[in-house]
Each structure stands twice: as C-alpha cells, then as structure tokens.
Short mmCIF file of C-alpha atoms and ligand atoms in Angstrom, two decimals:
data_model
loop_
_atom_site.label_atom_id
_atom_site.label_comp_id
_atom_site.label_asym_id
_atom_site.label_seq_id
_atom_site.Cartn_x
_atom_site.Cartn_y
_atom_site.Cartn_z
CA UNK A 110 -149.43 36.25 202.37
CA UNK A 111 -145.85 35.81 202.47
CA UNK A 112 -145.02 39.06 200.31
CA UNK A 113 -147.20 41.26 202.81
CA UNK A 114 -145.48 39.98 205.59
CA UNK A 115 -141.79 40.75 204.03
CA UNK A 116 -142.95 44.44 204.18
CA UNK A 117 -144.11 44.49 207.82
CA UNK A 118 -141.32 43.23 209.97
CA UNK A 119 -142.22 45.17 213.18
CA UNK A 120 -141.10 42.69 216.15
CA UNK A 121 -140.40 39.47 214.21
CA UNK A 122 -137.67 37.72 215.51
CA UNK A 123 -133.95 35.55 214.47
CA UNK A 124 -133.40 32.14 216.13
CA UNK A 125 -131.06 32.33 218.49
CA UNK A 126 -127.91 30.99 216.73
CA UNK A 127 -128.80 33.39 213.68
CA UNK A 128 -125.67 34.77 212.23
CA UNK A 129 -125.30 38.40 211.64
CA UNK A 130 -122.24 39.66 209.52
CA UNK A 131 -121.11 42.30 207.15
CA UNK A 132 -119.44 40.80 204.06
CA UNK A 133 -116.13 42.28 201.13
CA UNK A 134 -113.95 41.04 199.22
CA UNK A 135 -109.81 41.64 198.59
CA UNK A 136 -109.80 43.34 195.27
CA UNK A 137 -112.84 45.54 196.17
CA UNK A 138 -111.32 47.21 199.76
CA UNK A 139 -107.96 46.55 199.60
CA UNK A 140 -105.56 48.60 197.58
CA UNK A 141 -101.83 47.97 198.17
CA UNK A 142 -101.19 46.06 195.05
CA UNK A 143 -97.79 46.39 194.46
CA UNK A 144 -97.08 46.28 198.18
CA UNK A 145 -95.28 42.98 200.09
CA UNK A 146 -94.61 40.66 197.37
CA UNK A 147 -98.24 41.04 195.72
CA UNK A 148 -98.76 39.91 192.15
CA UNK A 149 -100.48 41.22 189.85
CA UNK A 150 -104.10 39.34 189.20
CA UNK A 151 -106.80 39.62 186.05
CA UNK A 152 -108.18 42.70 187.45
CA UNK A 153 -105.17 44.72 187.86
CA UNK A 154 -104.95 44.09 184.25
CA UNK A 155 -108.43 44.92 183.06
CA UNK A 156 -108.51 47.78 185.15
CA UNK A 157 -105.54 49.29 183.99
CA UNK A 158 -106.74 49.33 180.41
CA UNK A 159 -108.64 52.19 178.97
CA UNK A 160 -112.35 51.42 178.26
CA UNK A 161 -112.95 48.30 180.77
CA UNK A 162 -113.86 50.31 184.11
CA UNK A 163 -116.01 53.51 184.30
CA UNK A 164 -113.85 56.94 184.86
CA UNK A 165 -110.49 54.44 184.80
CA UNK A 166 -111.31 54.04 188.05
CA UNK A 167 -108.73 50.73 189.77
CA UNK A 168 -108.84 48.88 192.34
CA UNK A 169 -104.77 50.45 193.24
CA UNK A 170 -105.99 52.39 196.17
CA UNK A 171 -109.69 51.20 197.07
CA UNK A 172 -110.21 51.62 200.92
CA UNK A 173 -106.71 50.95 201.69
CA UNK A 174 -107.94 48.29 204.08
CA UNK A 175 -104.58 46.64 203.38
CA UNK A 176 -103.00 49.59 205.74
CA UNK A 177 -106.46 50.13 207.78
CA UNK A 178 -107.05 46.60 208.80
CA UNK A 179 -107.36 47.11 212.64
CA UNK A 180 -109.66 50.63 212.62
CA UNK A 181 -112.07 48.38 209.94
CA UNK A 182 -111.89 45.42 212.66
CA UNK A 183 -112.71 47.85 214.99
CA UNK A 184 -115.80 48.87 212.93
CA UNK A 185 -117.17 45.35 212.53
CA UNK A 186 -116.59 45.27 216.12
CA UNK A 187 -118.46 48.20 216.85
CA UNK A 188 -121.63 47.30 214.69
CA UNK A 189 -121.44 44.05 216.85
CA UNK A 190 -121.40 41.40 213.99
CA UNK A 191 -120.66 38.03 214.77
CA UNK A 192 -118.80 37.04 211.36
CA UNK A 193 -117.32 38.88 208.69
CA UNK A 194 -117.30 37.47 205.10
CA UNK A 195 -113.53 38.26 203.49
CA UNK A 196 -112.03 36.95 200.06
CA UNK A 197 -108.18 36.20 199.88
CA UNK A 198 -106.37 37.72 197.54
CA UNK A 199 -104.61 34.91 195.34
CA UNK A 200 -101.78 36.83 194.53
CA UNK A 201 -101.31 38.22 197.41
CA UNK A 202 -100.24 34.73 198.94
CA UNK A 203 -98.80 33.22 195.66
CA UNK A 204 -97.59 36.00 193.03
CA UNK A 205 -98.31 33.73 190.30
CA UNK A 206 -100.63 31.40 191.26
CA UNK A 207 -98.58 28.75 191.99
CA UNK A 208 -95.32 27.72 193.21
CA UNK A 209 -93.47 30.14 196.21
CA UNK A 210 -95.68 31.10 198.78
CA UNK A 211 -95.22 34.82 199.41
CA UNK A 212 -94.97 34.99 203.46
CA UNK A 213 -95.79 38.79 203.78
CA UNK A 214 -99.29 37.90 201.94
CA UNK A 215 -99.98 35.11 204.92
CA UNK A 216 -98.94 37.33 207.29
CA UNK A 217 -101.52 39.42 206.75
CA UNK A 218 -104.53 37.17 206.53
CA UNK A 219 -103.17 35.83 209.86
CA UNK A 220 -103.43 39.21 211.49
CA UNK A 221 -107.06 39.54 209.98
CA UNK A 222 -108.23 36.36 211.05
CA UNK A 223 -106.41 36.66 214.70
CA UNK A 224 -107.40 40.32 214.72
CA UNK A 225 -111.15 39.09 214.46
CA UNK A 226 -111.14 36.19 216.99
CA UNK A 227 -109.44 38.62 219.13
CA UNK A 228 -112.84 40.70 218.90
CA UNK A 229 -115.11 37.60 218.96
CA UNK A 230 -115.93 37.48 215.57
CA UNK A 231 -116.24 34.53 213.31
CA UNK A 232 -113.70 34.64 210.42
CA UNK A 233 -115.44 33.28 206.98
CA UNK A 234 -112.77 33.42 204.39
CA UNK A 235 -113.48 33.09 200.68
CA UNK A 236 -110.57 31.83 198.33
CA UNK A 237 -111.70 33.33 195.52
CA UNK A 238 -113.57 36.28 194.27
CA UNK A 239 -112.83 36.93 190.51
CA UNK A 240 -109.02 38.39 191.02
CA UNK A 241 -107.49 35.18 189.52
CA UNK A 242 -103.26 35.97 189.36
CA UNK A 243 -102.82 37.06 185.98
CA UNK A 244 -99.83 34.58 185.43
CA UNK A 245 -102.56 31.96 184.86
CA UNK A 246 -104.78 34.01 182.96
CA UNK A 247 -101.63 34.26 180.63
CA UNK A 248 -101.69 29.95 180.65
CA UNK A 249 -105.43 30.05 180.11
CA UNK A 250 -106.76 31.31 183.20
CA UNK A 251 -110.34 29.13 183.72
CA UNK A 252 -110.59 27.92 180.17
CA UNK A 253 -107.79 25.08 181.63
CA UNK A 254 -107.93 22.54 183.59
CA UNK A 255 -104.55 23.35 185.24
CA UNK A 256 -105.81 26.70 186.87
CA UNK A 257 -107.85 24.11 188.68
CA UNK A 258 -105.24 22.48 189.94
CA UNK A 259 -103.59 26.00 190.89
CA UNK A 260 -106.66 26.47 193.17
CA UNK A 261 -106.26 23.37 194.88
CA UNK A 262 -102.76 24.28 195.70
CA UNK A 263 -103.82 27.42 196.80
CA UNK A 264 -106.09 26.00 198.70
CA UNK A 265 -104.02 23.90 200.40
CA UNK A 266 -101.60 26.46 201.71
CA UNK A 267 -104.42 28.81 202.55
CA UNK A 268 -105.65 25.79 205.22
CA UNK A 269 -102.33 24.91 206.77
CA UNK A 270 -101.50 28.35 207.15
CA UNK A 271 -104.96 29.71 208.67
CA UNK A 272 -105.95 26.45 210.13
CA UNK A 273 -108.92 25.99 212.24
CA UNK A 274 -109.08 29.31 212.97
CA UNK A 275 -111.25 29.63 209.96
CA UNK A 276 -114.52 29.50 210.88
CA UNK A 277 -115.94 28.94 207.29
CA UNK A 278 -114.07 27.77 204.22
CA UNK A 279 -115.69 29.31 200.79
CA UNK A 280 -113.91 28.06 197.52
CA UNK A 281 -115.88 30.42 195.04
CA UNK A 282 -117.78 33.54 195.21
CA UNK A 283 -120.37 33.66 192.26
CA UNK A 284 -118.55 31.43 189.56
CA UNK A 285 -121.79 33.13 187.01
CA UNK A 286 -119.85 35.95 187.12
CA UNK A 287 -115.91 34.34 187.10
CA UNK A 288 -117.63 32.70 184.09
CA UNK A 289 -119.78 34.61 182.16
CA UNK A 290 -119.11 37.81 182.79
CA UNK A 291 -115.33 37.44 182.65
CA UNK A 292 -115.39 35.42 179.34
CA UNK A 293 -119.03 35.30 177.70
CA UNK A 294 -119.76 38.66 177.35
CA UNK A 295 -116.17 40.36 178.30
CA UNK A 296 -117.57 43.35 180.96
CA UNK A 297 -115.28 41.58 183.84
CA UNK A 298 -111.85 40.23 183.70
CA UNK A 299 -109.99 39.16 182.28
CA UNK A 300 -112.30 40.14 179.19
CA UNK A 301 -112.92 37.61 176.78
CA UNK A 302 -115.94 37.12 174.60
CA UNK A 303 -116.42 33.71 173.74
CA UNK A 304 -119.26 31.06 174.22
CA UNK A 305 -117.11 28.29 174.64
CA UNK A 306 -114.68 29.83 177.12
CA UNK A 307 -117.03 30.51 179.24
CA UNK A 308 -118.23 26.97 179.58
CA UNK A 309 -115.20 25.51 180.11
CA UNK A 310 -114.45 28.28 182.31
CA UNK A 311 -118.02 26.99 184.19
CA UNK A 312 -116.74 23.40 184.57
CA UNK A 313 -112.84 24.01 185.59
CA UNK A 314 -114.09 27.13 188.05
CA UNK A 315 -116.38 23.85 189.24
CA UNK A 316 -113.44 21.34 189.22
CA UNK A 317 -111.92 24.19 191.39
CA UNK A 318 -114.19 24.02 193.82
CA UNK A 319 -114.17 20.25 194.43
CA UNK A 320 -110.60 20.34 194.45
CA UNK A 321 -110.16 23.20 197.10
CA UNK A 322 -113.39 21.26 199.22
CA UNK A 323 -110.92 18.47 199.58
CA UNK A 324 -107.61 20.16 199.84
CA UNK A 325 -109.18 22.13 202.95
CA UNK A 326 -110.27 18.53 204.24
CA UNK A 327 -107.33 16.76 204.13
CA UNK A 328 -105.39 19.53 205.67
CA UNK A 329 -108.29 20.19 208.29
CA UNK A 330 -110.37 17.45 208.44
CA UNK A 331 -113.59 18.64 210.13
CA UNK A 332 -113.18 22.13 208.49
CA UNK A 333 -116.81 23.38 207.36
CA UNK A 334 -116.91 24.34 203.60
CA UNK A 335 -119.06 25.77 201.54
CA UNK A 336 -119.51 27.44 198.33
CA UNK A 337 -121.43 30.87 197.26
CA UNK A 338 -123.67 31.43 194.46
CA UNK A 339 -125.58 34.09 193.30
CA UNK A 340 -128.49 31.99 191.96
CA UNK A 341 -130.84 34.36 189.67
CA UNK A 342 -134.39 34.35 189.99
CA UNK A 343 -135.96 34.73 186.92
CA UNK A 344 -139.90 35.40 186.66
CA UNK A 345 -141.42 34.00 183.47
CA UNK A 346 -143.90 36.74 181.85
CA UNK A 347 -146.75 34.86 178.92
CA UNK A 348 -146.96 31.95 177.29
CA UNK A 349 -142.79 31.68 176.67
CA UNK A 350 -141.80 32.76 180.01
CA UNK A 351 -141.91 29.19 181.03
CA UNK A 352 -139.27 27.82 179.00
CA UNK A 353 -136.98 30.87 178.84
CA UNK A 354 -136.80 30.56 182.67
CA UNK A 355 -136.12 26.60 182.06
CA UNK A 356 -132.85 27.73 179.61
CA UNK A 357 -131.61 30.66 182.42
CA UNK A 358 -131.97 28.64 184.88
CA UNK A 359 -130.00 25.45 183.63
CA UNK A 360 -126.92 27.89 182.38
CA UNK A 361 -126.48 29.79 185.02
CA UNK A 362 -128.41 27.92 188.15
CA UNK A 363 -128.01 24.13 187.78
CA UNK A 364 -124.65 24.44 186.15
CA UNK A 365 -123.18 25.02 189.23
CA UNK A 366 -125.48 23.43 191.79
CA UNK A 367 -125.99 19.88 189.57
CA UNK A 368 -122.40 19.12 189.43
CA UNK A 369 -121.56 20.53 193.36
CA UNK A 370 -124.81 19.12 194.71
CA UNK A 371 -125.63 16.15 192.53
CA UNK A 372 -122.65 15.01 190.64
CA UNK A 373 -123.94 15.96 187.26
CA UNK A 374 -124.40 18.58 184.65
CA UNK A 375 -127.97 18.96 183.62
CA UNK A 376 -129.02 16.93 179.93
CA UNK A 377 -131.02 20.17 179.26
CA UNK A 378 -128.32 22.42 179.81
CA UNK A 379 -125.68 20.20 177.54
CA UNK A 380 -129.09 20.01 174.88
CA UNK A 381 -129.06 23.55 175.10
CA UNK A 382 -125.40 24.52 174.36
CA UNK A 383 -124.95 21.35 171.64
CA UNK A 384 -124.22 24.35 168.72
CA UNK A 385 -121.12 25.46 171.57
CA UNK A 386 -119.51 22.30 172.71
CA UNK A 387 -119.80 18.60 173.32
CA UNK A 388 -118.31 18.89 176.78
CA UNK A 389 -115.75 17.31 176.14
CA UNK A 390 -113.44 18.89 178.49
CA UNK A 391 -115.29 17.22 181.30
CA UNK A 392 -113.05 14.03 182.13
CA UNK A 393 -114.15 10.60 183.30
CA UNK A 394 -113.78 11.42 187.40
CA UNK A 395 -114.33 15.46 186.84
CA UNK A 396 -117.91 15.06 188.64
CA UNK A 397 -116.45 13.21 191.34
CA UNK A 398 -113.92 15.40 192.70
CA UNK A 399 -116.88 18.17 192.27
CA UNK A 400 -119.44 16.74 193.90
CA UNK A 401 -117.83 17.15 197.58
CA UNK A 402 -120.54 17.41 200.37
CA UNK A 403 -120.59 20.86 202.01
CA UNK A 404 -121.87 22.42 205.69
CA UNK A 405 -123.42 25.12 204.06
CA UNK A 406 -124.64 27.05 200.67
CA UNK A 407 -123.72 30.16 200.64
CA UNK A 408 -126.52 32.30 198.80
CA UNK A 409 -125.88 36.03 197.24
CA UNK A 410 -129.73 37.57 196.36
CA UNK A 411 -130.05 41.04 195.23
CA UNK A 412 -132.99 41.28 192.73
CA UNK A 413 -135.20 39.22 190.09
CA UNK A 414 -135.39 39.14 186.50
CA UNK A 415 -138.91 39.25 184.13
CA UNK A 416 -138.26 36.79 180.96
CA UNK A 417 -140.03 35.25 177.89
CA UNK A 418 -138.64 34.21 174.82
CA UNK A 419 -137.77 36.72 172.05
CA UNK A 420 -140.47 36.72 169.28
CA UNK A 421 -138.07 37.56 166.74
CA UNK A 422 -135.25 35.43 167.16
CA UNK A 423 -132.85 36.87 166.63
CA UNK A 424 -130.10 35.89 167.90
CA UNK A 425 -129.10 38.96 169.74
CA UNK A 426 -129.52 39.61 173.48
CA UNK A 427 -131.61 42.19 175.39
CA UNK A 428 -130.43 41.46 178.84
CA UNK A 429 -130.72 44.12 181.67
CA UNK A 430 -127.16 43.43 182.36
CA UNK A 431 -125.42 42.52 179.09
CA UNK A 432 -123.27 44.13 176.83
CA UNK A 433 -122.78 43.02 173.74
CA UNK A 434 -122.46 38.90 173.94
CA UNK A 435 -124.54 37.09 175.95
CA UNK A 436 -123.44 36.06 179.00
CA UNK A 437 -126.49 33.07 179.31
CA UNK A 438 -124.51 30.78 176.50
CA UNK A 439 -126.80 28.63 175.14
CA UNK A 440 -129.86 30.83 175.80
CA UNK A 441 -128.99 33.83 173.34
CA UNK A 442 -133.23 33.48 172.30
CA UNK A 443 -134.51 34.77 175.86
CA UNK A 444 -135.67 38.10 176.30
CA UNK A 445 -134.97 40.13 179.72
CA UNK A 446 -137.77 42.49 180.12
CA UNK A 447 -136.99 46.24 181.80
CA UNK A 448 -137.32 46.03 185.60
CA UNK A 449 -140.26 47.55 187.00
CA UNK A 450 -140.86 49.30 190.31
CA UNK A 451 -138.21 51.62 191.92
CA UNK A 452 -134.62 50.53 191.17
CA UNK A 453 -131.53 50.88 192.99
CA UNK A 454 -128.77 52.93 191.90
CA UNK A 455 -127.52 49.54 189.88
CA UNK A 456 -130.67 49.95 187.82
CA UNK A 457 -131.97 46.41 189.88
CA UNK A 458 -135.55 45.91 190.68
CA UNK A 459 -136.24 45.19 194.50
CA UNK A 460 -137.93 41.81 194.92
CA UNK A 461 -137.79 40.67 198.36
CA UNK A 462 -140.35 38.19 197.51
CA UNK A 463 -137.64 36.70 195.23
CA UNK A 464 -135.10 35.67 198.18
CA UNK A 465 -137.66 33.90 200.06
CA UNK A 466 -138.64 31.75 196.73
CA UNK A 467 -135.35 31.47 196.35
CA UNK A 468 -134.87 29.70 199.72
CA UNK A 469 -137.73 27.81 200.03
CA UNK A 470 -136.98 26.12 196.90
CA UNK A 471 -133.75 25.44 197.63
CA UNK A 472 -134.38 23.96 200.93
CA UNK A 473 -137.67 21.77 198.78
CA UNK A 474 -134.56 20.60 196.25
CA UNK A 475 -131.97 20.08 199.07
CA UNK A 476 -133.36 19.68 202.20
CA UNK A 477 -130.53 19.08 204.13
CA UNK A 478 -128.34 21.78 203.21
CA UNK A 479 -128.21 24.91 205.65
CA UNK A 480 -128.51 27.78 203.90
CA UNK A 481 -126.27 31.28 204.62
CA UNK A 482 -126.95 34.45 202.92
CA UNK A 483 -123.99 35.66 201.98
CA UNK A 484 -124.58 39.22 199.84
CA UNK A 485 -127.17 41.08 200.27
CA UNK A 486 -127.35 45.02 199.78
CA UNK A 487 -128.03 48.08 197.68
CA UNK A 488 -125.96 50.83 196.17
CA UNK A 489 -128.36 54.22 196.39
CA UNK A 490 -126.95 57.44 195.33
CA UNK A 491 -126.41 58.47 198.95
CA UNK A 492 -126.61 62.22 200.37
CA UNK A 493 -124.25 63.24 202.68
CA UNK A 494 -126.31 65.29 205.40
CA UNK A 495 -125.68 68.60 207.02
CA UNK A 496 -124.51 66.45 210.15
CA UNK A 497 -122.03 64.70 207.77
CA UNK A 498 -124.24 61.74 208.16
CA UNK A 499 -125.55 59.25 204.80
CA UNK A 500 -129.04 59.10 206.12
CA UNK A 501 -129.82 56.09 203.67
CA UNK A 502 -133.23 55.23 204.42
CA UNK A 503 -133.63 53.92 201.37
CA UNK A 504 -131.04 50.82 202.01
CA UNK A 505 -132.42 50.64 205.36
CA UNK A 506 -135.91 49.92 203.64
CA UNK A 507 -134.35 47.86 201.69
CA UNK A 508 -132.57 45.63 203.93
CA UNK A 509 -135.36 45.44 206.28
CA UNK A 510 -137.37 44.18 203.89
CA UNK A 511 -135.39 41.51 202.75
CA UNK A 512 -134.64 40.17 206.16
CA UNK A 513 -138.42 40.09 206.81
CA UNK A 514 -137.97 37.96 203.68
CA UNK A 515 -135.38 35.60 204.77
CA UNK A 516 -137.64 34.83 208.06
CA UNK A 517 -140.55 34.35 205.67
CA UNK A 518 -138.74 31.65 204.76
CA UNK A 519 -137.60 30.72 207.87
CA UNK A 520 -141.19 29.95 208.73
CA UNK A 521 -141.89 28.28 205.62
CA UNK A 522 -139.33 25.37 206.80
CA UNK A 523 -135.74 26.56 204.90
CA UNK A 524 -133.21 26.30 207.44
CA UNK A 525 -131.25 29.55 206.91
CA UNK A 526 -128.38 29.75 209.15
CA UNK A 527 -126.95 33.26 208.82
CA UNK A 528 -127.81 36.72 206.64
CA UNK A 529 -124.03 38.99 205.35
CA UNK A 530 -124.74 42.45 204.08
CA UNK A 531 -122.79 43.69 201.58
CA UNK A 532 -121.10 45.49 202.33
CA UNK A 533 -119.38 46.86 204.91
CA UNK A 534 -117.82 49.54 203.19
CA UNK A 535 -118.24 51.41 200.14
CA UNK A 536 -115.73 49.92 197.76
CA UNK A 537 -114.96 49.53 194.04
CA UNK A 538 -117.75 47.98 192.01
CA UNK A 539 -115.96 46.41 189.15
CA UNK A 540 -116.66 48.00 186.07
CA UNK A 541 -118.50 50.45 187.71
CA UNK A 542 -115.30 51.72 189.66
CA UNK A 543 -116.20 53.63 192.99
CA UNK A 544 -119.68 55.25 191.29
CA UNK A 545 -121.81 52.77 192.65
CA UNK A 546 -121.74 52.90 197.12
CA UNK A 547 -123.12 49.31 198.17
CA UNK A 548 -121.45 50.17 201.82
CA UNK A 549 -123.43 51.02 205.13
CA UNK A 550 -120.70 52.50 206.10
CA UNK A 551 -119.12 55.31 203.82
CA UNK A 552 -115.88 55.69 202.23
CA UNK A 553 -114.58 59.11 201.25
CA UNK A 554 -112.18 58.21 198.37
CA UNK A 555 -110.60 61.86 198.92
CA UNK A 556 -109.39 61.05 202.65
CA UNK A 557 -110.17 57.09 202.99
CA UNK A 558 -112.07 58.28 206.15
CA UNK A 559 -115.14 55.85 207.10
CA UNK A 560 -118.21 57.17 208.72
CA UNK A 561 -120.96 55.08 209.49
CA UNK A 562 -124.19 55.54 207.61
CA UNK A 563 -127.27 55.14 208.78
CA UNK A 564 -128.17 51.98 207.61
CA UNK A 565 -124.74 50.78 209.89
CA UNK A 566 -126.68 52.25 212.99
CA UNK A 567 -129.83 50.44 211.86
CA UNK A 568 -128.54 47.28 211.47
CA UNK A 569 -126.31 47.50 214.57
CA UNK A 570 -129.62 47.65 216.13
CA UNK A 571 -131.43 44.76 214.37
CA UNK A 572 -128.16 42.64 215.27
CA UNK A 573 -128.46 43.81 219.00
CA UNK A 574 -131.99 42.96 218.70
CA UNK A 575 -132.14 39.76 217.16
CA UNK A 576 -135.41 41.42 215.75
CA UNK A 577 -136.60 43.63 213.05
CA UNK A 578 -138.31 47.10 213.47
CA UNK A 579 -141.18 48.27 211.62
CA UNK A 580 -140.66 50.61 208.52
O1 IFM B 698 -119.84 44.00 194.53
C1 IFM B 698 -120.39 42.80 194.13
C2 IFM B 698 -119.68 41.65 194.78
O2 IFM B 698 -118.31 41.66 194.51
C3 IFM B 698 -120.24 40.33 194.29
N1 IFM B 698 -121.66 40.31 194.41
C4 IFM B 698 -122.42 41.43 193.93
C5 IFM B 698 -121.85 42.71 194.49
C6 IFM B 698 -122.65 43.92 193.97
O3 IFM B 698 -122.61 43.98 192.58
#
C-alpha cells in the first residue's frame, strides 16, 4: 500500500541523476535592503507597517546572506547538494522595476551563481518570489497588464546577464500566493482585499510567466525553464466534498496549470467566478504568449486540506489559512475542515500520502512533463540542546517520510527529476516574521551565526547515500 510504504523508507533508493538541493528565496535570507542601489519592493512596504507581520518583525536584516554569501555557499557545499533553489530580488537589479539596470544588484547574483559552479553546484534561479518593486505596485502592481511586461524586461536582463550559467530558469514561485494572498484576502503584500484583483492579478502574474519563458529563450535559446506551483491537495469529506474540491481546485490549481500547460482557463473556473468578472482583461493572444512549453514543473507540497461544502451558506469562509476574505475567489461556499493528526508548528497536517497523489496525477494529466520538487519542509518549534545542537527529529521524520513519498511515486511511473528542501536556513516567514524556523540549518537572529541542525546532518547523509534510512 503506497501510504505504508511512505513510512518505511529503510534502504530504498534515488535514480542516479536524482537531484538533491536545499531551496530560499531573496526577501526571506537576505537583508541589506537599502544597500547597493536596492529598491524598495511590496514587502518592504507591508512589513514596515504596523499590524501586517507578527512582532513587526522585517525582512531589513534576515540572515544577512547579502554580506554572508560565501560562508552560506560553503554550507550548501558542505551538506553536498547538487543545486540550490534562489529567487532574485527584482529590485535589487532594477530599483523600480523597470528602466536602469542597477549593476551592483547583477554583480551580486553573478558572484552567487559563479560562487556555486565554483563548488559544483547547479544554480536554479527563480525571478520572482512575491517581492514585486513597489514602484509598480504604486502603477497597479499585478492587477495590470504592464507589470507583465516589467517582468519580461526583467527577465530579459536577468538572462543576458547570468547567461547559461543558469542551470534552471523559474519565472514564478507560487503565483496562489502572489495572487490570493497578496490581494484576495490581504495577509501578504502588498495587502489588498479584493475578489477581482486577485484574478486579474492570476492572469497578468500568468501573462508574466509566458512572457519571461520567452524572453529567457530568445536571449538563451536552449535555456531550460520552468515554473513552480504550490498545487493544494484538497481531500473531499461526505457527500459535498466532491464538488468543493472541483471549485478549489479550478481557482487555485487549473488556473495556473490550464493556461501554462494547455492554453486555456478552465469554463468551470470562469462559471464559477461569473458574480466577479467576465475576464475580460484576458486579450485575444494572452493564452498564447502563456502557454510556452517548459523542461520542468516545479512542484512546492507541504500538507493537504479536508473540504465539503458549507451547509449554511453563508457566504463567509472557514479556511485553515484565511483571514478575513477568502483567498479561493469564486469558492467563498467551501468549508476547510480543522487538520487532524499532529501538526507542524504552521498548524499544517502532515500528509505524505498527499505528494505522491499529487505526482502521480500530474504525471496521468501531463505525462511528459518532468516533475522537480521544489519546497518541501517543516517549521517545528526547535530545542536548542545542551551540545548547542537543534536535534529536530521531528523534521527529520518528516522529511523522510515525504521522500519515501516522492519514490512512491517514482515507482508508480511519475518521472520526478529532483526533491529541494526548504529551507536551508531559518529565515523570515512572511507574516509570521522569524517565529516560524522552516531551516535545517539554524539561524540565531541575535548573532546571524548558522549551526547545522540535525535534520542538515541527516539529509547530508541521505544525499551521500542516494538512499533513505529507516525511522
Ligand atoms: O516560506 C515559504 C516560501 O517562501 C514559499 N513556500 C512556502 C514556504 C513556507 O511557508
């Protein structure tokens, strides 16, 4: 049974051109804001105002990887990872989105992608991961089309100046959460509650994507590209379940992979937001430029959600992760039942199960599309030790058991190229600040000091391996 197996994964074994790497992103780990011709972004912004991010904690300092870059190389090194997963910080490399290119901002992506070919490891750069310059937040930001067209600029300078020495080209990390988070229900930057902001920010955060896919191409033609999405597995629970998982799904699933992977938006999903718009911001050749073929999907998995329809309806939204609005527009009538089981320190359930469904249906729906995970992790509320040691057992456990997971589907057929925890480091959670540690190796916010926890040893060894212990 394939959920037994995910628990036992004594002596099971990665294919030999398995990728192993350790994933972040810019606003999270790096700090130095102000520093080298940065400008500011959304999440400067929204951290900076009082209410938005638990404790006021910002993103200002982080890790201070900014001034740290070669002792965290060294640590990727040291774990023995073949890749590492980075974002770009837009800002960074064009204050305000568009327009000048800010050379000190190149300059150092160049030394962190030569810094990791210099230590054997596979660059794979993300262009975006939510910290959108604020100058075109202040034109719009992904309700318009133009920030689009930002992107692709963006993207072009990004390619000529990296080049090939990109390994992997990612134009979005989780566009859900660009989308829905940052202008459905308002808990991310830049803040905004609003239905029909959030859709359009859906389609032009999708136009971005096609744009950037062929940007990268035409400056490096051959360049492998890709996309990440954290696709939600939803579990339907009675005789609604069914049909609420049908609504999630098409909103925050096949929103994003109809138009990338099959050159259209979903009639269900444009049924089910009729009340919000018409879609009439998607223009004739939108779905063209979109639909771009890619060398991989990059997939971020963490846990599952239990749904049904609400019996009362309401209107209102019960979701385990909303506040206030919903951020499923169009399904504001489905019900997100309490996890179950032990939870991480997030308040997630742990469904390894779900990332194996997860991939085996993907691979049944697109079955020639490698597959990369791209996030997976936990934050725990870690213990420091007597030794000075996290002995985090607990995200060892859960990492093992969602690699035994990944092979499960391995062996059912998906072709899954590659597996990214996140993260390397402890690093600021969004509106969470620095209270919730996703890293396996630990940051001490005091002194900026890293020491590897024990889930870093572990998975040094699994790497080294190319095979899981038992638990
Ligand atoms: O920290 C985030 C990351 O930025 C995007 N994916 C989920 C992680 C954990 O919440």
């Amino acid at each position: 049974m394939v959920g037994d197996r995910a628990e036992d994964g004594a002596g099971r074994t990665f294919p030999a051109d398995f990728t192993f790497g350790a994933a972040t992103a810019s606003y999270q780990i790096e700090g130095a804001v102000e520093e080298d011709g940065r400008g500011p972004s959304i999440w400067d912004t929204f951290s900076h105002t009082p209410g938005k991010v638990d404790r006021g904690d910002t993103g200002d300092v982080a890790d201070d990887h900014y001034h740290r870059l070669e002792e965290d190389l060294d640590l990727l090194q040291s774990l023995g990872l073949a890749a590492y997963r980075f974002s770009v910080s837009w800002s960074r490399v064009l204050p305000t989105g568009r327009g000048p290119v800010n050379q000190a901002g190149i300059d150092f992506y160049g030394r962190l992608v030569d810094g990791l070919l210099a230590r054997g490891i596979q660059p794979v750069a993300t262009l975006y991961h939510w910290d959108l310059p604020q100058a075109l937040e202040d034109e719009g930001g992904w309700t318009v089309r133009t920030t689009a067209e930002a992107f692709r600029e963006y993207a072009r300078v990004l390619a000529a100046a990296l080049g090939d020495r990109v390994h992997t080209w990612t134009t979005l990390n989780e566009p859900w959460c660009s989308a829905y988070l940052g202008y459905a229900n308002g808990v991310h930057a830049p803040g905004r509650a609003d239905p029909l902001a959030a859709l359009q920010a859906a389609h032009h955060l999708n136009l971005a994507h096609g744009m950037g896919v062929q940007a990268i191409r035409e400056a490096l033609p051959g360049a492998r590209c890709s996309v990440t999405l954290n696709l939600h597995v939803f579990r339907p629970v009675g005789d609604t379940g069914a049909e609420a998982v049908r609504r999630l799904d098409a909103v925050a699933n096949r929103v994003f992979l109809g138009p990338m992977l099959q050159g259209a938006y979903p009639d269900d999903l444009k049924a089910d937001t009729a009340a919000i718009t018409d879609w009439s911001f998607v223009r004739a050749d939108d779905l063209q430029q979109i639909h771009q073929p890619l060398d991989v999907l990059g997939v971020n998995y963490y846990s599952s959600n239990r749904v049904r329809l609400r019996p009362d309806d309401t209107g209102s939204v019960d979701s385990a992760d909303a506040v206030g609005p919903s951020p499923f527009p169009g399904a504001e009538q489905v019900q997100f039942l309490p996890p179950s089981g032990p939870l991480t320190d997030m308040g997630w359930n742990i469904d390894p199960a779900g990332l194996s469904d997860l991939l085996t249906s993907l691979a049944a729906t697109y079955p020639k599309l490698p597959l990369m995970i791209t996030e997976n992790g936990a934050a725990f509320p870690d213990r420091i030790g007597d030794d000075g040691v996290v002995h985090d057992e607990d995200r060892i456990d859960y990492v093992r058991r969602h690699l035994g997971a990944l092979l499960d589907a391995i062996d059912a057929g998906a072709d899954v190229r590659g597996y990214f925890v996140w993260s390397l480091l402890d690093n600021f959670e969004w509106a969470l600040g620095y209270g919730k540690r996703f890293g396996i190796v630990r940051v001490d916010y005091d002194t900026l000091e890293r020491t590897p926890k024990d889930s870093a040893r572990w998975y040094a060894g699994v790497v080294a391996r190319r095979a899981l212990d038992g638990p």
